[in-house]
XYZ file of C-alpha atoms in Angstrom:
392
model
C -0.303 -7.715 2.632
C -4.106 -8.331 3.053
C -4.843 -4.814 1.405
C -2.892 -6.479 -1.860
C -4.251 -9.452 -1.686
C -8.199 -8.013 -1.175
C -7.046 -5.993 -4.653
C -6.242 -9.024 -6.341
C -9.080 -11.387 -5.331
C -11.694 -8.841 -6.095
C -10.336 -6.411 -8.787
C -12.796 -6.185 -11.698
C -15.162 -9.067 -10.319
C -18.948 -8.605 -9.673
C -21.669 -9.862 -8.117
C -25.277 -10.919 -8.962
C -28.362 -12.283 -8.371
C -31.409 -13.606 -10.318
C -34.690 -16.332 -10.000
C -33.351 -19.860 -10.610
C -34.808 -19.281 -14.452
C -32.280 -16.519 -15.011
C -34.774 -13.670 -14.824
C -35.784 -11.324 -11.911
C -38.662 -11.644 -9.237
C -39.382 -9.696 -6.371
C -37.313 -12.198 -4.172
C -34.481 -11.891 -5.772
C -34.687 -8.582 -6.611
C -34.875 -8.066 -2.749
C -32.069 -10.387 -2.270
C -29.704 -8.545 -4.749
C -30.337 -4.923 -3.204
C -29.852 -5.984 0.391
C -26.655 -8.267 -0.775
C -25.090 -5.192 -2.748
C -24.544 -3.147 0.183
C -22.145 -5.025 1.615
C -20.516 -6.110 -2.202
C -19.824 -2.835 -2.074
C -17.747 -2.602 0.570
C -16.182 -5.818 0.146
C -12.525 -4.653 -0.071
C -12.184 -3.441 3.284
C -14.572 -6.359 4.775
C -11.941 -9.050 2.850
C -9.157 -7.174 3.914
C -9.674 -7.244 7.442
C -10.907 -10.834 7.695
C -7.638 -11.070 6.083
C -5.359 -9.460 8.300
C -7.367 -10.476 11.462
C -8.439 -14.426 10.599
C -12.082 -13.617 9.727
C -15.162 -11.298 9.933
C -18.856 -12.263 10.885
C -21.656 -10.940 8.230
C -25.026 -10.728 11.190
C -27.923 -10.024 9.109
C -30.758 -8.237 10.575
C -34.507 -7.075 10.681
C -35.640 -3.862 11.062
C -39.439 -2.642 9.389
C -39.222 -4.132 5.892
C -35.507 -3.886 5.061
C -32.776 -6.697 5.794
C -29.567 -4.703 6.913
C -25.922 -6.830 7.351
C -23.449 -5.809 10.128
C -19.861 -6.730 9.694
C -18.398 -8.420 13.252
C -15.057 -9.087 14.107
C -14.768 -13.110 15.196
C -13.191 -11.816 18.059
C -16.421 -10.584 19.333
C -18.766 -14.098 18.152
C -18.343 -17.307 19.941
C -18.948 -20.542 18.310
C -20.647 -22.951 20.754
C -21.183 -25.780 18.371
C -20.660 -26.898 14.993
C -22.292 -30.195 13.042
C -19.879 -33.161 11.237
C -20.009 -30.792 8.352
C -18.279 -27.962 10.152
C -21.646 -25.510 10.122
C -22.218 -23.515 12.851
C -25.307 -24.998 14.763
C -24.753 -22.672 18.079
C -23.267 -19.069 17.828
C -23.235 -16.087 20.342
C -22.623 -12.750 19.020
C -21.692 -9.582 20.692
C -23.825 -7.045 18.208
C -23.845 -3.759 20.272
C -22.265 -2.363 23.190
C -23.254 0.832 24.659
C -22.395 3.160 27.461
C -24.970 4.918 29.857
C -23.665 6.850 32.496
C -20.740 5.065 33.943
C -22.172 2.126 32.853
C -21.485 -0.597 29.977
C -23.961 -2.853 28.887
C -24.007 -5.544 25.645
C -26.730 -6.398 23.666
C -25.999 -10.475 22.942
C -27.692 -12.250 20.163
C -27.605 -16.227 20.715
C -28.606 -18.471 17.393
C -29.204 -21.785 18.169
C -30.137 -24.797 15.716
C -31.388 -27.681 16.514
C -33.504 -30.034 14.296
C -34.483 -27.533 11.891
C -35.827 -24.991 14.531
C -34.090 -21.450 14.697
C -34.123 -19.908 18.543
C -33.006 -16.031 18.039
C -32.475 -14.864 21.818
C -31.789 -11.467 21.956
C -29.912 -10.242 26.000
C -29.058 -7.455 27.617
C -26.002 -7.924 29.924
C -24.050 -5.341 32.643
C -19.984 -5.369 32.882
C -20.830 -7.715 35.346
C -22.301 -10.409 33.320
C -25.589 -10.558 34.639
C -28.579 -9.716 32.594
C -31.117 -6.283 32.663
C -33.704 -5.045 31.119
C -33.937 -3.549 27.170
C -35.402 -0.574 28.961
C -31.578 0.441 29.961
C -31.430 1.217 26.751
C -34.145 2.919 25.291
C -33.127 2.088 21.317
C -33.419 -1.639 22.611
C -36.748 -1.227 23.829
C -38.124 -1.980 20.639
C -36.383 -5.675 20.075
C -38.282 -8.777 20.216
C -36.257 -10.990 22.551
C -37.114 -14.376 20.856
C -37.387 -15.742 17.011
C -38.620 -18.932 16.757
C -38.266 -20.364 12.694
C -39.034 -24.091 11.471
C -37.802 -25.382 8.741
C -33.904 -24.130 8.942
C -31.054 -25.639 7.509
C -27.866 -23.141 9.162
C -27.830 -20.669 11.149
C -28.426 -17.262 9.236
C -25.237 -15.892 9.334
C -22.132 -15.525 7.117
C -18.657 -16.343 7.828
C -15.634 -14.792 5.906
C -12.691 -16.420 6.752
C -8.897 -16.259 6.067
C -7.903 -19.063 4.379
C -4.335 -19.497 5.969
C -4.121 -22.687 7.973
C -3.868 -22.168 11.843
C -2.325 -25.348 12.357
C -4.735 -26.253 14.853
C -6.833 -28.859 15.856
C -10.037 -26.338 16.048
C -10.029 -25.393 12.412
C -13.331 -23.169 12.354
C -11.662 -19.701 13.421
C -9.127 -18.310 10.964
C -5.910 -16.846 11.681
C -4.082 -13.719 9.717
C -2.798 -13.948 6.245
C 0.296 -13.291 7.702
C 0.402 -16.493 10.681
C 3.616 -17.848 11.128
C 6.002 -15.407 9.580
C 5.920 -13.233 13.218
C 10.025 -13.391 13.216
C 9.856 -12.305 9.683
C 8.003 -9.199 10.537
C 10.116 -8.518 13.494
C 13.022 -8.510 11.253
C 11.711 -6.170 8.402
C 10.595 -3.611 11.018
C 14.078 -3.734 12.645
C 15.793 -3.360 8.852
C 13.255 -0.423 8.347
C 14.624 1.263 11.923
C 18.088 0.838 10.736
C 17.233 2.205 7.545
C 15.779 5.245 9.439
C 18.664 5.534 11.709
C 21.358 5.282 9.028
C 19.957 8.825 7.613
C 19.198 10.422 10.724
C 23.183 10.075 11.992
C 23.931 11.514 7.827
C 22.474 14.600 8.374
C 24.931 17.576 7.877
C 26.673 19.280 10.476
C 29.637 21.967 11.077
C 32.788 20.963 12.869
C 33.866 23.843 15.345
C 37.874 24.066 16.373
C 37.975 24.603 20.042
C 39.468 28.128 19.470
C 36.362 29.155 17.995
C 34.663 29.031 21.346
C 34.390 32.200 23.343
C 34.760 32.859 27.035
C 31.967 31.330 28.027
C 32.966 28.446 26.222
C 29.941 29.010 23.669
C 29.702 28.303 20.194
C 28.031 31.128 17.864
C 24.557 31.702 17.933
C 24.241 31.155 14.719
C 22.963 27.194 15.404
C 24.554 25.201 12.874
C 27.949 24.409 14.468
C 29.030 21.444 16.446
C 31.766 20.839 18.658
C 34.492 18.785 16.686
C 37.594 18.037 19.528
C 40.010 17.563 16.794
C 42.886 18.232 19.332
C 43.362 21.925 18.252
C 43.386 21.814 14.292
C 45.044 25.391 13.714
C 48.264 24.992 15.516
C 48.922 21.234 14.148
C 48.998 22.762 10.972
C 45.957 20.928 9.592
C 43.110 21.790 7.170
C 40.697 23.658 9.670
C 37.562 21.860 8.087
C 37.359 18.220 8.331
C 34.647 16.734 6.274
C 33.577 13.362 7.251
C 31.320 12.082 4.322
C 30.881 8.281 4.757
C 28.074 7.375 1.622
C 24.881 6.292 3.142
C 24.672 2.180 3.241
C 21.125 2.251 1.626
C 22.103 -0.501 -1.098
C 22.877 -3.018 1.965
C 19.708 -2.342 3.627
C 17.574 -2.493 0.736
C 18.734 -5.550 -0.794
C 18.383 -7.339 3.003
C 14.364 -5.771 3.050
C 13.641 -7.223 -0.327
C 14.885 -10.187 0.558
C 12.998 -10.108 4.096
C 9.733 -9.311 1.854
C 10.289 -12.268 -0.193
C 10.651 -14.834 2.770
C 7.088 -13.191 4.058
C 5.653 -13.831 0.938
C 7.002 -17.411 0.597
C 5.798 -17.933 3.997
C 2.333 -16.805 3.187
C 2.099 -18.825 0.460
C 2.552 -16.146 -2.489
C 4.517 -15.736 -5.666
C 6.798 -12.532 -6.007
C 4.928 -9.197 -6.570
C 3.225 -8.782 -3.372
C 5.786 -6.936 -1.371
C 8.485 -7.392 -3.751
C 8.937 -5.964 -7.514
C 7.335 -8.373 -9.955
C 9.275 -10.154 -12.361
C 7.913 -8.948 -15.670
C 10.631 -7.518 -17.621
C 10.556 -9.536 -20.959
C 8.158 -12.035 -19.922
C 5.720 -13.924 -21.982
C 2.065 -13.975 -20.866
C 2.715 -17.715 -20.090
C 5.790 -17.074 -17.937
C 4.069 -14.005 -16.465
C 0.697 -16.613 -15.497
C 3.482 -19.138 -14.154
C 5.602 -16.692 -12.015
C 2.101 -15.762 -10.440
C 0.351 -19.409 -10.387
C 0.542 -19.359 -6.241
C -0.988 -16.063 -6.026
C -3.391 -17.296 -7.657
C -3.950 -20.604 -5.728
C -4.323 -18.518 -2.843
C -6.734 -16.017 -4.010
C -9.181 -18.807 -6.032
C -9.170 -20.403 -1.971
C -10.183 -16.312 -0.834
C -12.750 -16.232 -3.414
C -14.312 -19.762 -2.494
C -14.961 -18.178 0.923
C -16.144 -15.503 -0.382
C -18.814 -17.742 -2.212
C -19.771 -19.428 0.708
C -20.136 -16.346 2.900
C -22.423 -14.627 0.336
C -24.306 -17.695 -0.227
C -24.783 -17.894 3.486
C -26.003 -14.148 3.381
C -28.563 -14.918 0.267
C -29.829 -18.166 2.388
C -30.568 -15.778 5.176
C -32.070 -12.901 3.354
C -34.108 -15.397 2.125
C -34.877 -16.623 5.388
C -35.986 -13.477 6.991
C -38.116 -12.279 3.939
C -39.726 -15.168 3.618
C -40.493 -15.060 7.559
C -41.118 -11.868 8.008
C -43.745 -11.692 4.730
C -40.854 -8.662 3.433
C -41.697 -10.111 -0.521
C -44.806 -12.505 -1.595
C -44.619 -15.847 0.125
C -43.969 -18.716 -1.790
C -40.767 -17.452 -3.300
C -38.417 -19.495 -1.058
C -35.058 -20.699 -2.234
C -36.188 -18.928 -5.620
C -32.957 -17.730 -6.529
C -28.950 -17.761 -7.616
C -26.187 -16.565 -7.184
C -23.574 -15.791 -10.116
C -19.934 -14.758 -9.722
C -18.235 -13.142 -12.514
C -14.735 -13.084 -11.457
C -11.665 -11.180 -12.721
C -9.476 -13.687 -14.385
C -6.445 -10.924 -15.384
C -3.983 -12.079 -13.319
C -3.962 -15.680 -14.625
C -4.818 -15.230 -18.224
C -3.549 -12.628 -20.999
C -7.032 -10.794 -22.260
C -4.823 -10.169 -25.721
C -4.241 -14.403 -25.700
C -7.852 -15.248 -24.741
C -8.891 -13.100 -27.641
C -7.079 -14.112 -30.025
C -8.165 -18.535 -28.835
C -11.657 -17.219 -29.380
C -11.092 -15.537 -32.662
C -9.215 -18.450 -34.249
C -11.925 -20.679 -32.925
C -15.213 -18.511 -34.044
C -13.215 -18.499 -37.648
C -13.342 -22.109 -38.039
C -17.197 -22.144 -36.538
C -16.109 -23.775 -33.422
C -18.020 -21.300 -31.115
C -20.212 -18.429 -32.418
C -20.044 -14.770 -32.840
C -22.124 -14.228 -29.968
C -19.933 -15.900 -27.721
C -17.237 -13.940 -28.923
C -19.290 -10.522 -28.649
C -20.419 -11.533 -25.490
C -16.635 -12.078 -23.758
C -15.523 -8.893 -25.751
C -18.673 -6.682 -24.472
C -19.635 -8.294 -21.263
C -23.094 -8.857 -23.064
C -25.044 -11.798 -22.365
C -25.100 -14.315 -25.018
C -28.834 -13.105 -25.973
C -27.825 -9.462 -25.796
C -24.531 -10.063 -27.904
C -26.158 -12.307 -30.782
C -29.557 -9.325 -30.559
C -26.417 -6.786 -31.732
C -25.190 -9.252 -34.206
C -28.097 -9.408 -35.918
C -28.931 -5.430 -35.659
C -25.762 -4.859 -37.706
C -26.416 -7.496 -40.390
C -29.978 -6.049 -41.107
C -28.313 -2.506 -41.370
C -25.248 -3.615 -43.670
């Protein structure tokens, strides 16, 4: 369920990054690499903060690169948030390794307060108490205190579900799937039955008694079975009995759709997620309508995803500007765009043909149309325009 609904919040969509004038500086430049690793990856990173309730995006230093972990918010511990909900205290479990017999964490604790950053970086046993980086001798090398002015969050990004826990402690997600625990239970006992039903159809030979020999063996052959049909030959009866009952698959099918619809109406979804879409001789509107609560849930998805990246470009920015990794000076020197994939709510074919009828009447110009058609910037797209008009 996540998996589908990772597919249809990212899809075609992109991400990017520019100086607050629309061009490119070293900054952002810097920003935009170290943010396109984990864009990459984003799928699987959405899809498990889907299916678990949320995943942690730690940025971190080492030489003159920024690199971003992804952490499960099983393993982070919010200590304290502000009246806007932002995270002013968080622990963070960022490594565990084993030496010998032994266990030890490496714990990361951001704390905020008054615009000054304290990064404390710990060591601790299984026992809880705290050693030495030497136990670890890739640890050695970590500076066990930040200290930044001039903050405003904590540098971290937060990628949460946005199904509602019902809870009074809203800042932890929960799974896509919350609340619909009986429904699952259900469609994984229909799927047993399901498997059952054609394990007991597999084909088998009925055996008369008679055709046992002394030993009271059937032939070695391996594909009879005893059938005590009360001596078959001397009641005069057909020898072979076939027993044929049609497999019930229509029954449980129908009762599994209908199980995958009540999941999907208890996430929150329109009909296409685990069930069959209804497309067959829709209209583009009617197709948009059957899937308008998809979409309401996957515009909330890609609002958190906003905020989590923007929380990763605030903190990229942070540490270059900190650590000296671009020019100083450049802080807060850049944006972030979103060019997300609108397909599932609008018909490209319908959009084309608005933009047409409205560049014929000189309502918008041909560049704007170029530009949606070619995913050209409006510059780019009116530079071709006028390329072709000097040629014809």
């Amino acid at each position: 369920f996540a998996g589908s609904l990772a597919n249809k919040a990212i899809g075609d969509s992109s991400l990017s990054v520019t100086d607050s004038a629309d061009g490119e500086s070293r900054r952002s430049a810097f920003i935009s690499d170290t943010l396109d690793k984990p864009w990459a990856h984003i799928k699987s990173i959405l899809t498990q903060a889907l299916g678990k309730g949320g995943k942690f995006l730690i940025p971190y230093v080492i030489g003159d690169r920024v690199y971003i972990s992804s952490v499960d918010q099983s393993r982070c511990a919010v200590n304290g948030t502000n009246g806007d909900g932002d995270i002013t205290s968080l622990s963070v479990v960022a490594e565990i390794k084993e030496v010998g017999t032994k266990l030890y964490q490496r714990i990361i604790d951001y704390t905020l307060d008054n615009g000054t950053l304290l990064i404390k970086t710990r060591v601790i046993d299984a026992a809880g108490g705290e050693v030495g980086f030497d136990v670890v001798s890739e640890w050695t090398s970590i500076t066990p205190e930040i200290t930044i002015s001039n903050v405003e969050r904590v540098p971290v990004g937060y990628l949460k579900c946005p199904k509602d826990g019902r809870k009074e402690d809203r800042f932890y997600g929960v799974p896509i799937t919350y609340g619909g625990e009986d429904i699952i239970r259900q469609i994984y006992d229909c799927m047993d039955d399901i498997e059952r039903e054609y394990k007991a159809k597999r084909v088998f030979i009925g055996a008369d008694e008679l055709l046992f020999g002394k030993d009271n063996k059937l032939p070695p052959d391996g594909v009879f079975k005893k059938f005590t049909g009360g001596g078959a030959l001397t009641g005069g009866a057909t020898f072979w009995e076939v027993f044929d009952p049609a497999i019930r698959d229509s029954a449980y099918y129908t009762r599994l759709s209908a199980l995958f619809a009540q999941l999907e109406k208890a996430v929150g979804t329109s009909r296409g997620i685990l069930t069959e879409p209804v497309t067959n001789t829709a209209t583009a509107t009617e197709i948009k309508a059957a899937n308008h609560d998809t979409f309401c849930l996957v515009s909330d998805i890609r609002k958190n995803i906003e905020k989590c990246f923007d929380d990763l470009a605030y903190a990229v920015d942070l540490y270059a500007e900190y650590f000296g990794l671009t020019p100083a000076g450049a802080a807060g020197d850049y944006k972030i765009t979103f060019d997300w994939d609108m397909s599932l709510l609008e018909s490209s074919s319908e959009t084309f043909d608005q933009l047409s009828e409205l560049e014929s009447r000189g309502l918008i110009s041909g560049a704007r149309l170029n530009s949606w058609v070619t995913g050209q910037t409006i510059e780019e797209a009116q530079a071709e325009i006028d390329l072709s008009l000097i040629h014809i």
